[in-house]
XYZ file of C-alpha atoms in Angstrom:
63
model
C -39.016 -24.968 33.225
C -37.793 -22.746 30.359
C -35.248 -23.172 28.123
C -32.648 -21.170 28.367
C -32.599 -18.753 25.710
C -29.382 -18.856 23.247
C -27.079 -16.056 23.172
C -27.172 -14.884 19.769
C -23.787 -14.011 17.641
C -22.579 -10.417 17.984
C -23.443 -9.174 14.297
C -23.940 -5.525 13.000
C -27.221 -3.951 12.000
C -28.749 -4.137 8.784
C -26.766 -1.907 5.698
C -29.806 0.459 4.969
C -30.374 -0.331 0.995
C -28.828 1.612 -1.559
C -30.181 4.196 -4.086
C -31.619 3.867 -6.885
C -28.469 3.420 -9.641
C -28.882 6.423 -11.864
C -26.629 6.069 -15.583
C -25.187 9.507 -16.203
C -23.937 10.706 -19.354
C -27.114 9.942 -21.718
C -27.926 13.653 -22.302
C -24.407 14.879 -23.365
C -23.783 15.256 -27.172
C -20.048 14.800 -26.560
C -18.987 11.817 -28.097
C -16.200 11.116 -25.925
C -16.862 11.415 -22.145
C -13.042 11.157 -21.233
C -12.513 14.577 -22.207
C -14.042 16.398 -19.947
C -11.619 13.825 -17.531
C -8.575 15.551 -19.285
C -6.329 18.695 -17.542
C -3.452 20.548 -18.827
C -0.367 19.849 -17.622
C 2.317 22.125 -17.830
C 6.215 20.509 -17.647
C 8.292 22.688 -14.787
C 12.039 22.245 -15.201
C 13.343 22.056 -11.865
C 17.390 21.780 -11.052
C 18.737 18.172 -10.057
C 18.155 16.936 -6.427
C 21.313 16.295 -4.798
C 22.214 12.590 -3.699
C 20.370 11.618 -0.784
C 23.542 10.040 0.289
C 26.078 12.248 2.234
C 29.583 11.287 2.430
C 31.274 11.994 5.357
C 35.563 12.029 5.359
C 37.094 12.427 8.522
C 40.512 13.371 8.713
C 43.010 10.085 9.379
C 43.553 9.224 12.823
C 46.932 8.345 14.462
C 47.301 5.426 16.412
C-alpha cells in the first residue's frame, strides 16, 4: 500500500527576484539633490467659506 500523499498548504508562487539596486544621483554636480524636489507655490486668496452649519428658524407654532 501507499501512503497517502499529504495535502500541501495553499501558498503563493515564488516573488520573481528583484533588480539589480542601482544608486542614482552620483553623476550630478548639484550639491543639494532636494532642489530639483522643490516647486513654486503661488498663495491664491480665496473669500471665506460659509459655516457648514445651517440654521434653520421656523416661525413659532400655536398650540
Amino acid at each position: 500500500m501507499k501512503p497517502k500523499p499529504e495535502p500541501e498548504p495553499s501558498k503563493p508562487p515564488p516573488r520573481p527576484p528583484c533588480g539589480p539596486k542601482v544608486a542614482t544621483g552620483f553623476g550630478d554636480d548639484d550639491p543639494d539633490p532636494r532642489s530639483k524636489l522643490k516647486k513654486e507655490s503661488v498663495r491664491i486668496n480665496l473669500p471665506p467659506k460659509p459655516s457648514p452649519a445651517v440654521t434653520i428658524k421656523f416661525p413659532p407654532t400655536k398650540t
